[in-house]
């Protein structure tokens, strides 16, 4: 028996471990200091009333023989796929429910869908990015080509003549940079994919944070995308489902490579490897898409976005370059005086007891930046931002 040696090519998980251990160490040495984290990637507000009551009702259904449900359909119950269909319809996008696949989160879907494609393909990944895009391709043994997101391209790279890649990972609004592609920007990627027989895996996990009407929330707002893109989405950040788990993947019928319908391949794969999402969760998810659920969850998203605004204004005040506010839960801030991500992390922790996420943890191009998140408590966020003034003397 031999192990998959590709695992030894993965970078250690030391980045998150180092954030946690540095914070722990600081707390132990400074028990009197209140440490506030602006590094949170998890949600903190409870599930909304509409979701809770739908889930409670479905728990009761499971308690009676007549309404008990066993294994769910691998693709997801029709009632939920219909709700998602209507959610897209309100934005002028139409899908058959057979093109919609329910799963337990965007993380799983984006990690696993690459299994459908040959390992001879090259993965094209924006750097910095959500780490799963890289790690899953390393495990598969695929060659990875990076396309750099930087200040110059406003963290929204587009393909050039030199761009080469078959499986393209795009995330908008982006984690960690908070940047959001315009329709023109996405169109360049769709055109590239169509011309080069490539596929786009579009991660829309943060689409609900987009409020500017002219910015796209789905790759399918771009003409031609049905022939070259898959969209993964999640209720994690938009409805607080990080611990409940529910996501969905849209695979249009027109998506065909090597004479294989990708939706058919994915369905075949799911029936082998996945036994469906729980009925209770799917009823909760259905409630997210009702008018009441949408209203309640919008309040939640607005709460996080207000935190982002507070952070953005605080950074502007001390003249730290930052981007991402407005249509995302994250801010990407440039470390002052050419400091490295870790040096600025240490400064913020040691001088004002604030924890952030070093940008370099999301890829080499994140070096020199930190990610700040709006997912915390509002009062604590405001308190942390007030402390920013105290670092002015170290950064000017
Ligand atoms: N995609 C991106 C860009 C993320 O930032 C995250 C989580 O932070 C995920 C996917 C995972 O989402 P889920 O909780 O639905 O698995």
Short mmCIF file of C-alpha atoms and ligand atoms in Angstrom, two decimals:
data_model
loop_
_atom_site.label_atom_id
_atom_site.label_comp_id
_atom_site.label_asym_id
_atom_site.label_seq_id
_atom_site.Cartn_x
_atom_site.Cartn_y
_atom_site.Cartn_z
CA UNK A 1 0.00 0.00 0.00
CA UNK A 2 1.33 3.42 -0.98
CA UNK A 3 -0.14 6.81 -0.05
CA UNK A 4 -0.99 9.52 -2.53
CA UNK A 5 2.34 11.33 -2.63
CA UNK A 6 0.66 14.49 -3.88
CA UNK A 7 -0.34 15.13 -0.27
CA UNK A 8 3.31 15.74 0.54
CA UNK A 9 3.25 18.61 -1.95
CA UNK A 10 0.64 20.47 0.09
CA UNK A 11 1.86 23.42 2.11
CA UNK A 12 1.48 22.85 5.84
CA UNK A 13 -1.58 24.26 7.51
CA UNK A 14 0.86 26.29 9.55
CA UNK A 15 -0.69 29.62 8.52
CA UNK A 16 -3.97 29.30 10.46
CA UNK A 17 -2.17 27.43 13.22
CA UNK A 18 0.29 30.31 13.49
CA UNK A 19 -2.52 32.89 13.74
CA UNK A 20 -4.15 30.88 16.50
CA UNK A 21 -0.95 30.13 18.40
CA UNK A 22 0.31 33.73 18.23
CA UNK A 23 -3.07 34.95 19.51
CA UNK A 24 -3.10 32.36 22.29
CA UNK A 25 0.41 33.27 23.34
CA UNK A 26 -0.46 36.97 23.41
CA UNK A 27 -3.57 36.34 25.50
CA UNK A 28 -1.64 34.23 27.98
CA UNK A 29 0.98 36.95 28.41
CA UNK A 30 -1.60 39.77 28.53
CA UNK A 31 -4.63 38.50 30.45
CA UNK A 32 -5.79 42.09 31.12
CA UNK A 33 -6.05 42.97 27.40
CA UNK A 34 -9.26 42.44 25.45
CA UNK A 35 -8.29 40.86 22.14
CA UNK A 36 -10.68 41.55 19.27
CA UNK A 37 -10.58 39.53 16.08
CA UNK A 38 -11.17 41.22 12.74
CA UNK A 39 -9.82 38.10 11.10
CA UNK A 40 -13.00 36.05 11.33
CA UNK A 41 -14.07 34.18 8.21
CA UNK A 42 -17.00 32.56 10.01
CA UNK A 43 -20.42 34.06 10.64
CA UNK A 44 -21.47 35.14 14.13
CA UNK A 45 -25.17 36.08 13.94
CA UNK A 46 -27.82 33.41 14.64
CA UNK A 47 -30.03 31.85 11.98
CA UNK A 48 -33.03 34.01 11.11
CA UNK A 49 -36.53 33.33 12.39
CA UNK A 50 -37.84 32.07 9.02
CA UNK A 51 -35.13 29.40 8.89
CA UNK A 52 -35.52 28.35 12.51
CA UNK A 53 -39.28 27.88 12.27
CA UNK A 54 -39.01 25.92 8.99
CA UNK A 55 -36.40 23.64 10.55
CA UNK A 56 -38.45 23.17 13.72
CA UNK A 57 -41.46 22.21 11.64
CA UNK A 58 -39.44 19.68 9.67
CA UNK A 59 -37.99 18.16 12.85
CA UNK A 60 -41.57 17.45 13.93
CA UNK A 61 -42.31 15.91 10.53
CA UNK A 62 -39.39 13.55 11.10
CA UNK A 63 -40.98 12.49 14.39
CA UNK A 64 -44.05 10.97 12.70
CA UNK A 65 -44.18 7.83 10.61
CA UNK A 66 -46.42 9.44 7.96
CA UNK A 67 -44.08 12.38 7.36
CA UNK A 68 -40.70 10.81 8.16
CA UNK A 69 -38.09 11.01 5.35
CA UNK A 70 -35.08 8.78 4.84
CA UNK A 71 -32.29 9.34 2.32
CA UNK A 72 -32.72 12.58 0.44
CA UNK A 73 -32.28 12.68 -3.35
CA UNK A 74 -28.59 13.05 -4.20
CA UNK A 75 -29.42 16.10 -6.30
CA UNK A 76 -31.57 17.71 -3.59
CA UNK A 77 -35.31 17.90 -3.01
CA UNK A 78 -37.28 19.50 -5.82
CA UNK A 79 -38.86 22.05 -3.48
CA UNK A 80 -35.43 23.56 -2.75
CA UNK A 81 -34.23 23.43 -6.35
CA UNK A 82 -37.45 25.19 -7.36
CA UNK A 83 -36.82 27.93 -4.77
CA UNK A 84 -33.33 28.44 -6.18
CA UNK A 85 -34.68 28.50 -9.71
CA UNK A 86 -37.08 31.30 -8.68
CA UNK A 87 -34.27 33.13 -6.86
CA UNK A 88 -32.33 33.31 -10.14
CA UNK A 89 -35.48 34.07 -12.14
CA UNK A 90 -35.96 37.28 -10.15
CA UNK A 91 -32.60 38.34 -11.60
CA UNK A 92 -33.63 37.39 -15.13
CA UNK A 93 -31.73 34.07 -15.20
CA UNK A 94 -33.50 30.86 -16.02
CA UNK A 95 -32.45 27.29 -15.23
CA UNK A 96 -34.15 23.95 -15.31
CA UNK A 97 -34.22 22.37 -11.87
CA UNK A 98 -32.25 19.51 -13.41
CA UNK A 99 -29.37 22.00 -13.77
CA UNK A 100 -29.35 22.73 -10.03
CA UNK A 101 -27.52 20.46 -7.56
CA UNK A 102 -27.84 20.79 -3.79
CA UNK A 103 -24.87 19.92 -1.62
CA UNK A 104 -23.50 20.70 1.79
CA UNK A 105 -21.54 23.80 0.87
CA UNK A 106 -19.56 25.61 -1.79
CA UNK A 107 -16.32 24.39 -0.22
CA UNK A 108 -17.12 20.78 -0.98
CA UNK A 109 -18.45 21.46 -4.47
CA UNK A 110 -15.54 23.62 -5.59
CA UNK A 111 -13.11 21.10 -4.12
CA UNK A 112 -14.70 18.06 -5.71
CA UNK A 113 -15.95 19.09 -9.13
CA UNK A 114 -12.39 19.08 -10.50
CA UNK A 115 -12.52 15.27 -10.16
CA UNK A 116 -14.54 15.24 -13.36
CA UNK A 117 -11.64 16.63 -15.35
CA UNK A 118 -8.41 15.00 -16.50
CA UNK A 119 -5.36 15.66 -14.33
CA UNK A 120 -3.55 16.61 -17.54
CA UNK A 121 -5.49 19.87 -17.57
CA UNK A 122 -3.83 22.95 -16.15
CA UNK A 123 -5.60 24.78 -13.34
CA UNK A 124 -5.55 28.56 -13.64
CA UNK A 125 -5.94 30.16 -10.25
CA UNK A 126 -6.06 33.81 -9.22
CA UNK A 127 -3.52 34.55 -6.51
CA UNK A 128 -4.32 35.32 -3.69
CA UNK A 129 -7.40 33.11 -3.37
CA UNK A 130 -9.47 30.84 -1.17
CA UNK A 131 -6.88 28.10 -0.38
CA UNK A 132 -9.05 25.12 -1.41
CA UNK A 133 -8.64 25.91 -5.12
CA UNK A 134 -4.91 25.32 -4.92
CA UNK A 135 -4.93 22.47 -2.40
CA UNK A 136 -7.43 20.32 -4.27
CA UNK A 137 -5.43 20.63 -7.49
CA UNK A 138 -2.20 19.82 -5.65
CA UNK A 139 -3.84 16.66 -4.27
CA UNK A 140 -5.01 15.77 -7.79
CA UNK A 141 -1.44 16.27 -9.07
CA UNK A 142 -2.48 18.91 -11.58
CA UNK A 143 -0.18 21.65 -12.84
CA UNK A 144 -1.20 25.01 -11.43
CA UNK A 145 -0.69 28.33 -13.16
CA UNK A 146 -1.22 31.48 -11.14
CA UNK A 147 -2.58 34.75 -12.40
CA UNK A 148 -1.70 37.55 -10.08
CA UNK A 149 -4.24 39.87 -8.52
CA UNK A 150 -2.55 43.07 -7.40
CA UNK A 151 -3.06 46.77 -6.76
CA UNK A 152 -2.41 47.52 -10.41
CA UNK A 153 -5.29 45.39 -11.70
CA UNK A 154 -7.43 46.27 -8.64
CA UNK A 155 -7.22 42.60 -7.65
CA UNK A 156 -9.28 41.70 -10.71
CA UNK A 157 -6.93 40.09 -13.23
CA UNK A 158 -8.17 39.36 -16.73
CA UNK A 159 -6.65 36.97 -19.29
CA UNK A 160 -3.88 38.11 -21.59
CA UNK A 161 -2.14 36.56 -24.61
CA UNK A 162 0.18 34.66 -22.25
CA UNK A 163 -2.66 33.20 -20.18
CA UNK A 164 -2.83 29.42 -20.34
CA UNK A 165 -5.17 27.23 -18.39
CA UNK A 166 -8.03 24.78 -18.77
CA UNK A 167 -9.80 24.94 -15.42
CA UNK A 168 -10.24 28.54 -14.33
CA UNK A 169 -11.13 29.42 -10.77
CA UNK A 170 -12.84 32.78 -10.31
CA UNK A 171 -14.36 34.12 -7.12
CA UNK A 172 -16.39 37.33 -7.04
CA UNK A 173 -16.83 38.97 -4.55
CA UNK A 174 -13.42 37.66 -3.76
CA UNK A 175 -12.04 36.12 -0.63
CA UNK A 176 -9.62 37.56 0.57
CA UNK A 177 -9.50 40.79 -1.48
CA UNK A 178 -13.19 41.76 -1.47
CA UNK A 179 -12.88 42.76 -5.13
CA UNK A 180 -15.86 42.28 -7.44
CA UNK A 181 -15.63 41.76 -11.20
CA UNK A 182 -17.59 44.04 -13.50
CA UNK A 183 -19.59 42.47 -16.33
CA UNK A 184 -16.87 43.60 -18.75
CA UNK A 185 -14.20 41.90 -16.64
CA UNK A 186 -16.11 38.62 -16.47
CA UNK A 187 -16.90 38.80 -20.17
CA UNK A 188 -13.15 38.69 -20.89
CA UNK A 189 -12.93 35.43 -18.94
CA UNK A 190 -15.98 33.95 -20.64
CA UNK A 191 -14.56 34.86 -24.07
CA UNK A 192 -11.21 33.35 -23.09
CA UNK A 193 -12.85 30.12 -21.92
CA UNK A 194 -14.96 29.81 -25.07
CA UNK A 195 -12.00 30.43 -27.34
CA UNK A 196 -9.69 28.03 -25.50
CA UNK A 197 -12.04 25.16 -24.66
CA UNK A 198 -11.60 25.94 -20.96
CA UNK A 199 -14.08 25.74 -18.11
CA UNK A 200 -14.74 28.43 -15.50
CA UNK A 201 -15.53 27.34 -11.95
CA UNK A 202 -17.21 30.43 -10.58
CA UNK A 203 -17.41 30.74 -6.81
CA UNK A 204 -20.34 33.01 -5.92
CA UNK A 205 -20.28 32.28 -2.17
CA UNK A 206 -20.49 36.02 -1.39
CA UNK A 207 -22.97 37.09 -4.12
CA UNK A 208 -25.52 38.33 -1.58
CA UNK A 209 -23.08 41.04 -0.47
CA UNK A 210 -23.22 42.72 -3.89
CA UNK A 211 -25.59 45.65 -3.74
CA UNK A 212 -24.33 47.79 -6.65
CA UNK A 213 -26.89 47.16 -9.37
CA UNK A 214 -24.34 47.28 -12.18
CA UNK A 215 -22.13 44.53 -10.74
CA UNK A 216 -22.84 40.88 -11.62
CA UNK A 217 -23.76 38.39 -8.89
CA UNK A 218 -23.66 35.40 -11.19
CA UNK A 219 -21.37 34.36 -14.05
CA UNK A 220 -24.55 33.52 -15.96
CA UNK A 221 -25.29 37.22 -16.32
CA UNK A 222 -22.56 37.09 -18.96
CA UNK A 223 -23.48 36.02 -22.47
CA UNK A 224 -21.92 32.71 -23.43
CA UNK A 225 -21.33 31.56 -19.84
CA UNK A 226 -23.81 28.69 -20.12
CA UNK A 227 -21.38 27.03 -22.51
CA UNK A 228 -18.27 27.38 -20.36
CA UNK A 229 -19.11 27.86 -16.67
CA UNK A 230 -20.23 26.15 -13.50
CA UNK A 231 -21.39 28.28 -10.57
CA UNK A 232 -21.07 27.21 -6.95
CA UNK A 233 -22.91 29.09 -4.28
CA UNK A 234 -23.53 28.77 -0.58
CA UNK A 235 -25.89 29.78 2.18
CA UNK A 236 -22.96 29.88 4.62
CA UNK A 237 -22.22 33.57 4.56
CA UNK A 238 -25.55 34.86 3.30
CA UNK A 239 -27.80 33.05 5.78
CA UNK A 240 -25.44 31.91 8.56
CA UNK A 241 -25.33 28.28 7.38
CA UNK A 242 -21.61 27.73 8.08
CA UNK A 243 -22.48 25.20 10.77
CA UNK A 244 -25.76 24.00 9.25
CA UNK A 245 -24.25 23.41 5.78
CA UNK A 246 -25.99 23.98 2.46
CA UNK A 247 -24.78 25.04 -0.94
CA UNK A 248 -25.81 24.63 -4.54
CA UNK A 249 -24.11 24.19 -7.88
CA UNK A 250 -25.49 25.25 -11.25
CA UNK A 251 -24.36 23.22 -14.23
CA UNK A 252 -26.07 24.30 -17.46
CA UNK A 253 -27.14 21.65 -19.96
CA UNK A 254 -25.03 23.28 -22.68
CA UNK A 255 -21.82 22.60 -20.75
CA UNK A 256 -20.28 19.83 -22.80
CA UNK A 257 -16.61 18.79 -23.07
CA UNK A 258 -15.28 15.73 -24.91
CA UNK A 259 -18.91 14.99 -25.90
CA UNK A 260 -19.79 14.60 -22.19
CA UNK A 261 -22.50 16.62 -20.53
CA UNK A 262 -20.88 17.92 -17.32
CA UNK A 263 -24.21 17.90 -15.45
CA UNK A 264 -24.65 14.20 -16.28
CA UNK A 265 -21.13 13.40 -15.15
CA UNK A 266 -21.60 15.32 -11.89
CA UNK A 267 -24.91 13.57 -11.25
CA UNK A 268 -23.22 10.21 -11.79
CA UNK A 269 -20.44 11.16 -9.44
CA UNK A 270 -22.85 12.43 -6.77
CA UNK A 271 -24.91 9.25 -6.84
CA UNK A 272 -21.72 7.31 -6.09
CA UNK A 273 -20.11 9.57 -3.50
CA UNK A 274 -22.88 11.61 -1.88
CA UNK A 275 -26.04 10.57 -0.11
CA UNK A 276 -27.80 13.90 -0.09
CA UNK A 277 -28.35 16.73 2.35
CA UNK A 278 -30.70 16.28 5.31
CA UNK A 279 -34.39 17.06 4.87
CA UNK A 280 -34.32 19.42 7.87
CA UNK A 281 -31.48 21.45 6.38
CA UNK A 282 -33.16 21.61 2.98
CA UNK A 283 -36.39 22.90 4.53
CA UNK A 284 -34.32 25.53 6.38
CA UNK A 285 -32.61 26.44 3.12
CA UNK A 286 -35.96 26.71 1.33
CA UNK A 287 -37.02 29.27 3.94
CA UNK A 288 -33.97 31.41 3.05
CA UNK A 289 -35.50 31.99 -0.39
CA UNK A 290 -38.97 33.03 0.83
CA UNK A 291 -39.77 36.78 0.91
CA UNK A 292 -39.57 36.74 4.70
CA UNK A 293 -36.30 34.78 4.69
CA UNK A 294 -34.78 37.15 2.14
CA UNK A 295 -35.76 40.17 4.21
CA UNK A 296 -34.36 38.70 7.42
CA UNK A 297 -31.13 37.57 5.83
CA UNK A 298 -30.61 40.90 4.11
CA UNK A 299 -30.61 42.46 7.57
CA UNK A 300 -27.85 40.06 8.55
CA UNK A 301 -25.78 40.84 5.45
CA UNK A 302 -26.32 44.58 6.03
CA UNK A 303 -25.10 44.19 9.61
CA UNK A 304 -21.84 42.64 8.40
CA UNK A 305 -21.51 45.25 5.66
CA UNK A 306 -21.92 48.03 8.21
CA UNK A 307 -18.97 46.53 10.09
CA UNK A 308 -16.98 46.58 6.86
CA UNK A 309 -17.84 50.26 6.42
CA UNK A 310 -16.61 51.02 9.96
CA UNK A 311 -13.33 49.21 9.26
CA UNK A 312 -12.90 50.92 5.88
CA UNK A 313 -13.43 54.39 7.36
CA UNK A 314 -11.06 53.62 10.23
CA UNK A 315 -8.33 52.53 7.83
CA UNK A 316 -8.85 55.56 5.59
CA UNK A 317 -8.49 57.79 8.62
CA UNK A 318 -5.02 56.46 9.36
CA UNK A 319 -4.24 56.50 5.62
CA UNK A 320 -3.92 52.78 5.10
CA UNK A 321 -4.73 51.83 1.50
CA UNK A 322 -7.60 49.36 1.40
CA UNK A 323 -10.10 47.87 -1.02
CA UNK A 324 -13.13 45.62 -0.89
CA UNK A 325 -15.71 47.61 1.03
CA UNK A 326 -19.17 48.14 -0.45
CA UNK A 327 -20.00 44.79 -1.98
CA UNK A 328 -18.18 42.25 0.16
CA UNK A 329 -17.66 41.16 3.77
CA UNK A 330 -13.89 41.58 3.47
CA UNK A 331 -11.39 44.39 3.26
CA UNK A 332 -7.89 43.90 1.93
CA UNK A 333 -5.53 46.43 3.46
CA UNK A 334 -1.98 47.26 2.41
CA UNK A 335 0.56 46.94 5.18
CA UNK A 336 2.12 50.36 5.80
CA UNK A 337 5.82 51.14 5.25
CA UNK A 338 6.38 48.04 3.14
CA UNK A 339 5.80 45.77 6.13
CA UNK A 340 5.22 42.08 5.50
CA UNK A 341 1.81 40.56 6.25
CA UNK A 342 3.16 38.90 9.40
CA UNK A 343 5.00 41.99 10.62
CA UNK A 344 1.81 44.05 10.40
CA UNK A 345 -0.13 41.20 12.02
CA UNK A 346 2.31 41.29 14.94
CA UNK A 347 2.10 45.06 15.22
CA UNK A 348 -1.70 45.04 15.37
CA UNK A 349 -1.75 42.23 17.90
CA UNK A 350 0.98 43.58 20.15
CA UNK A 351 0.09 47.28 20.08
CA UNK A 352 -3.72 47.27 19.92
CA UNK A 353 -4.74 43.64 20.61
CA UNK A 354 -6.45 43.26 17.22
CA UNK A 355 -6.21 40.05 15.18
CA UNK A 356 -6.32 40.11 11.36
CA UNK A 357 -5.60 37.53 8.66
CA UNK A 358 -2.18 37.88 6.99
CA UNK A 359 -2.75 38.17 3.24
CA UNK A 360 0.19 35.89 2.47
CA UNK A 361 -1.84 32.98 3.85
CA UNK A 362 -3.96 33.19 0.69
CA UNK A 363 -1.02 33.01 -1.71
CA UNK A 364 2.29 34.70 -2.50
CA UNK A 365 0.56 37.72 -4.06
CA UNK A 366 -1.16 38.42 -0.73
CA UNK A 367 2.19 39.26 0.84
CA UNK A 368 2.24 42.84 2.13
CA UNK A 369 -1.52 42.83 2.79
CA UNK A 370 -3.91 41.74 5.54
CA UNK A 371 -7.56 40.72 5.35
CA UNK A 372 -10.06 42.30 7.74
CA UNK A 373 -13.55 40.92 8.05
CA UNK A 374 -16.97 42.32 8.85
CA UNK A 375 -18.24 39.07 10.37
CA UNK A 376 -17.62 40.14 13.96
CA UNK A 377 -19.76 41.87 16.56
CA UNK A 378 -20.60 45.50 15.74
CA UNK A 379 -19.53 47.00 19.09
CA UNK A 380 -16.31 45.02 19.11
CA UNK A 381 -15.57 46.05 15.53
CA UNK A 382 -16.09 49.71 16.42
CA UNK A 383 -13.88 49.26 19.51
CA UNK A 384 -11.11 47.67 17.43
CA UNK A 385 -11.29 50.45 14.86
CA UNK A 386 -11.05 53.10 17.59
CA UNK A 387 -7.75 51.53 18.57
CA UNK A 388 -6.35 52.06 15.04
CA UNK A 389 -5.39 55.61 16.11
CA UNK A 390 -2.84 54.16 18.51
CA UNK A 391 -0.77 52.62 15.72
CA UNK A 392 -0.41 55.88 13.78
CA UNK A 393 2.93 56.62 15.46
CA UNK A 394 4.32 53.25 14.28
CA UNK A 395 3.22 53.54 10.68
CA UNK A 396 3.90 57.16 9.72
N1 LIG B 1 -15.73 29.71 -1.25
C1 LIG B 1 -15.17 30.77 -0.67
C2 LIG B 1 -14.60 31.83 -1.53
C3 LIG B 1 -15.10 30.88 0.73
O1 LIG B 1 -14.53 31.95 1.27
C4 LIG B 1 -15.65 29.86 1.50
C5 LIG B 1 -15.59 29.91 2.96
O2 LIG B 1 -15.03 30.74 3.60
C6 LIG B 1 -16.23 28.76 0.85
C7 LIG B 1 -16.25 28.71 -0.52
C8 LIG B 1 -16.78 27.62 1.62
O3 LIG B 1 -18.13 27.79 1.79
P1 LIG B 1 -19.06 26.67 2.42
O4 LIG B 1 -19.19 26.99 3.87
O5 LIG B 1 -20.32 26.80 1.67
O6 LIG B 1 -18.40 25.35 2.21
#
